[in-house]
C-alpha cells in the first residue's frame, strides 16, 4: 500500500511506555512539518496502526511485549513499504542494531537522544540513514569485520546476483564507509539528486528497504570491501 500525498511528515509512535510516548508526542508537537497521526503500545498494534494510518515515518522501540520492534519492522516493510522506520533503543546492544538493519530499518537512535529524534524523522523521510555516532561506529566496524570473514559469495555457488553497475557499486562502497549523500556527490563529482537516484535503483534491484541493508548485503557478497 502506498501512503497518500502529504505536506507534512506523518508520524506513528510505537512504545510500550505511556510516559515516553506522551513525552515524545509533546516534543514533536512543537516541530514544524511533523504531525503525530497515531500511537501503538506494542509490535502487534504497530502493524495494525501502520496499515490504518499509512504514516510516512514510524518511530518504534526495539524491545516491546507481544511482538518486538524488529519483528514488527519486517512485517511493516512488507505490508506498508512506503513507511520509513526509525528504531529507538534504550541500550547500545550490537545484535539489535545489526538485526534492525537486516529487517530494513532506515535509522537507529538511542532513546535518550530525544532532541535528535525530530532530525532523525526528517532524515529518514528524505532517504538518509540515521544513526547515532556510537551506532554508526559499531556498524562501520561490523562492515569491516564482515569483509574480512566473508565466505564464498553467492555467485560462486552458481546463484546469479542482481547486476549492479560500476557506479552503483562505487556508491554502495561509500555508503558502507558512512558517507552522506552530499559527501558521496562531492567525491564522485555528481549531484546529490543523482546519488539519490542511484540509491533508489540499488534498493529496487536488490529488493531492499534501506541503504544500510543494501551495504551489508554488498559486503557479505564481496561486491565491495569497506575494510580495505
Coordinates of C-alpha atoms in Angstrom, one line a residue:
X1 CA 0.0 0.0 0.0
X2 CA 1.2 3.5 -0.8
X3 CA 0.9 6.4 1.6
X4 CA -1.3 9.3 0.4
X5 CA 0.5 12.6 -0.6
X6 CA 1.1 14.9 2.3
X7 CA 2.5 18.4 3.1
X8 CA 3.8 17.3 6.5
X9 CA 5.6 14.2 7.8
X10 CA 3.0 11.9 9.3
X11 CA 4.5 10.0 12.2
X12 CA 3.4 6.9 14.2
X13 CA 4.9 6.5 17.6
X14 CA 5.3 2.9 18.9
X15 CA 6.5 2.3 22.5
X16 CA 5.1 0.3 25.4
X17 CA 5.8 3.0 27.9
X18 CA 3.0 5.5 28.1
X19 CA 5.0 8.3 29.6
X20 CA 7.7 8.0 26.9
X21 CA 5.0 8.1 24.1
X22 CA 3.4 11.2 25.7
X23 CA 6.8 12.9 26.1
X24 CA 7.8 12.2 22.5
X25 CA 4.4 13.4 21.2
X26 CA 4.9 16.6 23.2
X27 CA 8.4 17.1 21.8
X28 CA 7.2 16.5 18.2
X29 CA 4.1 18.7 18.6
X30 CA 6.3 21.9 18.5
X31 CA 8.2 20.8 15.4
X32 CA 7.2 22.4 12.1
X33 CA 6.2 19.9 9.4
X34 CA 5.7 16.9 11.7
X35 CA 2.3 15.5 12.7
X36 CA 1.8 12.6 15.0
X37 CA -1.1 10.5 13.5
X38 CA -1.2 7.6 15.9
X39 CA 0.3 5.7 18.8
X40 CA 0.8 2.0 19.4
X41 CA 1.9 0.1 22.6
X42 CA 3.5 -3.0 21.0
X43 CA 4.5 -4.5 17.7
X44 CA 1.1 -6.1 17.1
X45 CA -0.6 -2.7 17.4
X46 CA 2.1 -1.1 15.3
X47 CA 1.4 -3.3 12.3
X48 CA -2.4 -2.6 12.6
X49 CA -1.8 1.2 13.1
X50 CA 0.6 1.3 10.2
X51 CA -1.9 -0.3 7.8
X52 CA -4.7 2.0 9.1
X53 CA -2.9 5.4 9.2
X54 CA -0.2 4.9 6.4
X55 CA 2.4 7.0 8.2
X56 CA 5.4 8.5 6.4
X57 CA 7.7 7.6 9.4
X58 CA 7.3 5.1 12.2
X59 CA 9.3 5.8 15.4
X60 CA 9.5 2.4 17.1
X61 CA 11.0 1.0 20.2
X62 CA 13.1 -2.2 19.8
X63 CA 12.1 -4.0 22.9
X64 CA 8.3 -4.4 23.4
X65 CA 5.8 -7.2 24.5
X66 CA 3.8 -9.4 22.2
X67 CA 5.9 -8.5 19.1
X68 CA 9.2 -6.7 19.3
X69 CA 10.1 -3.7 17.2
X70 CA 12.4 -5.6 14.9
X71 CA 9.9 -8.3 14.0
X72 CA 7.2 -5.6 13.5
X73 CA 9.7 -3.7 11.3
X74 CA 9.9 -6.8 9.0
X75 CA 6.2 -7.1 8.7
X76 CA 5.5 -3.4 8.2
X77 CA 8.1 -3.3 5.4
X78 CA 6.1 -5.9 3.6
X79 CA 2.7 -4.5 4.2
X80 CA 3.4 -0.8 4.1
X81 CA 6.6 -0.4 2.1
X82 CA 6.2 3.4 1.8
X83 CA 6.8 3.8 5.6
X84 CA 10.2 4.7 6.8
X85 CA 11.1 3.2 10.2
X86 CA 13.3 4.9 12.8
X87 CA 14.1 2.4 15.5
X88 CA 14.8 3.5 19.1
X89 CA 16.6 1.6 21.8
X90 CA 17.5 2.1 25.4
X91 CA 20.8 0.2 25.1
X92 CA 23.7 0.1 22.7
X93 CA 23.4 -3.7 22.0
X94 CA 25.2 -4.6 18.8
X95 CA 23.0 -7.6 18.0
X96 CA 19.8 -5.4 18.0
X97 CA 21.5 -2.9 15.7
X98 CA 22.5 -5.4 13.1
X99 CA 19.1 -7.2 13.2
X100 CA 17.3 -3.9 12.8
X101 CA 19.4 -3.2 9.7
X102 CA 18.7 -6.6 8.3
X103 CA 15.0 -6.0 9.0
X104 CA 15.0 -2.9 6.8
X105 CA 15.1 -0.2 9.4
X106 CA 16.0 3.2 8.0
X107 CA 17.5 4.6 11.1
X108 CA 18.6 3.6 14.7
X109 CA 18.9 6.0 17.6
X110 CA 19.3 5.8 21.3
X111 CA 16.1 6.7 23.2
X112 CA 17.8 9.1 25.5
X113 CA 18.8 11.3 22.5
X114 CA 15.3 12.8 22.4
X115 CA 16.5 16.1 21.0
X116 CA 17.8 14.3 17.9
X117 CA 14.6 12.3 17.1
X118 CA 12.9 15.1 15.1
X119 CA 16.0 15.4 13.0
X120 CA 16.1 11.7 12.6
X121 CA 12.5 11.6 11.4
X122 CA 13.3 14.3 8.8
X123 CA 16.4 12.4 7.8
X124 CA 14.8 9.0 7.2
X125 CA 11.8 10.7 5.5
X126 CA 14.3 12.2 3.0
X127 CA 16.1 9.0 2.4
X128 CA 19.0 9.2 4.7
X129 CA 20.2 6.6 7.2
X130 CA 20.0 8.0 10.7
X131 CA 22.4 6.6 13.3
X132 CA 23.8 8.0 16.5
X133 CA 27.6 8.4 16.3
X134 CA 28.1 5.4 18.6
X135 CA 25.9 3.2 16.5
X136 CA 27.5 4.4 13.3
X137 CA 30.9 3.4 14.6
X138 CA 29.6 0.0 15.6
X139 CA 28.1 -0.6 12.2
X140 CA 31.2 0.5 10.3
X141 CA 33.3 -1.8 12.4
X142 CA 30.9 -4.7 11.7
X143 CA 31.2 -4.0 7.9
X144 CA 35.0 -4.2 8.2
X145 CA 34.8 -7.5 10.1
X146 CA 32.3 -8.9 7.7
X147 CA 34.6 -8.1 4.7
X148 CA 37.4 -10.0 6.5
X149 CA 35.4 -13.1 7.4
X150 CA 33.1 -13.2 4.3
X151 CA 32.6 -16.7 3.0
X152 CA 32.3 -17.6 -0.7
X153 CA 29.8 -15.2 -2.4
X154 CA 26.5 -16.4 -3.7
X155 CA 27.7 -16.0 -7.3
X156 CA 30.5 -18.6 -6.6
X157 CA 27.8 -21.1 -5.7
X158 CA 26.1 -20.7 -9.1
X159 CA 23.4 -18.3 -7.9
X160 CA 23.1 -15.2 -10.1
X161 CA 23.3 -11.9 -8.2
X162 CA 21.4 -8.8 -9.2
X163 CA 23.5 -6.8 -11.6
X164 CA 24.8 -3.5 -10.2
X165 CA 26.6 -1.0 -12.4
X166 CA 30.2 0.1 -11.6
X167 CA 28.8 3.5 -10.4
X168 CA 26.2 1.8 -8.2
X169 CA 29.0 -0.3 -6.6
X170 CA 31.0 2.9 -6.0
X171 CA 28.1 4.5 -4.2
X172 CA 27.4 1.4 -2.1
X173 CA 31.1 1.3 -1.1
X174 CA 30.9 4.9 0.1
X175 CA 27.6 4.2 1.9
X176 CA 29.3 1.4 3.7
X177 CA 32.1 3.8 4.7
X178 CA 29.4 6.0 6.4
X179 CA 29.4 8.8 3.8
X180 CA 26.4 11.0 3.5
X181 CA 24.7 11.8 0.1
X182 CA 26.4 15.2 0.0
X183 CA 29.8 13.6 0.6
X184 CA 29.2 10.9 -2.0
X185 CA 28.2 13.6 -4.5
X186 CA 31.4 15.6 -3.9
X187 CA 33.6 12.5 -4.0
X188 CA 32.1 11.3 -7.4
X189 CA 31.6 14.8 -8.8
X190 CA 27.9 14.3 -9.4
X191 CA 24.7 15.9 -8.0
X192 CA 23.0 14.9 -4.7
X193 CA 19.9 14.1 -6.7
X194 CA 21.9 11.8 -8.9
X195 CA 23.2 10.0 -5.8
X196 CA 19.6 9.6 -4.5
X197 CA 18.5 8.3 -7.9
X198 CA 21.3 5.7 -7.9
X199 CA 20.4 4.6 -4.3
X200 CA 16.8 4.2 -5.3
X201 CA 17.9 2.0 -8.2
X202 CA 20.1 -0.1 -6.0
X203 CA 17.3 -0.7 -3.5
X204 CA 14.9 -1.7 -6.3
X205 CA 17.4 -4.1 -7.8
X206 CA 18.3 -5.7 -4.5
X207 CA 14.7 -5.5 -3.3
X208 CA 15.8 -4.0 0.0
X209 CA 14.4 -1.2 2.1
X210 CA 17.4 0.8 3.3
X211 CA 20.8 1.8 2.2
X212 CA 22.4 0.2 5.3
X213 CA 20.7 -3.1 4.5
X214 CA 22.0 -2.9 0.9
X215 CA 25.5 -2.1 2.0
X216 CA 25.5 -5.0 4.4
X217 CA 24.4 -7.3 1.6
X218 CA 27.1 -6.0 -0.7
X219 CA 29.8 -6.6 1.9
X220 CA 28.6 -10.2 2.5
X221 CA 28.6 -10.9 -1.2
X222 CA 32.1 -9.4 -1.6
X223 CA 30.8 -6.8 -4.1
X224 CA 32.5 -4.1 -2.0
X225 CA 35.3 -4.1 0.6
X226 CA 35.0 -1.2 3.0
X227 CA 37.6 -2.8 5.3
X228 CA 40.4 -2.5 2.8

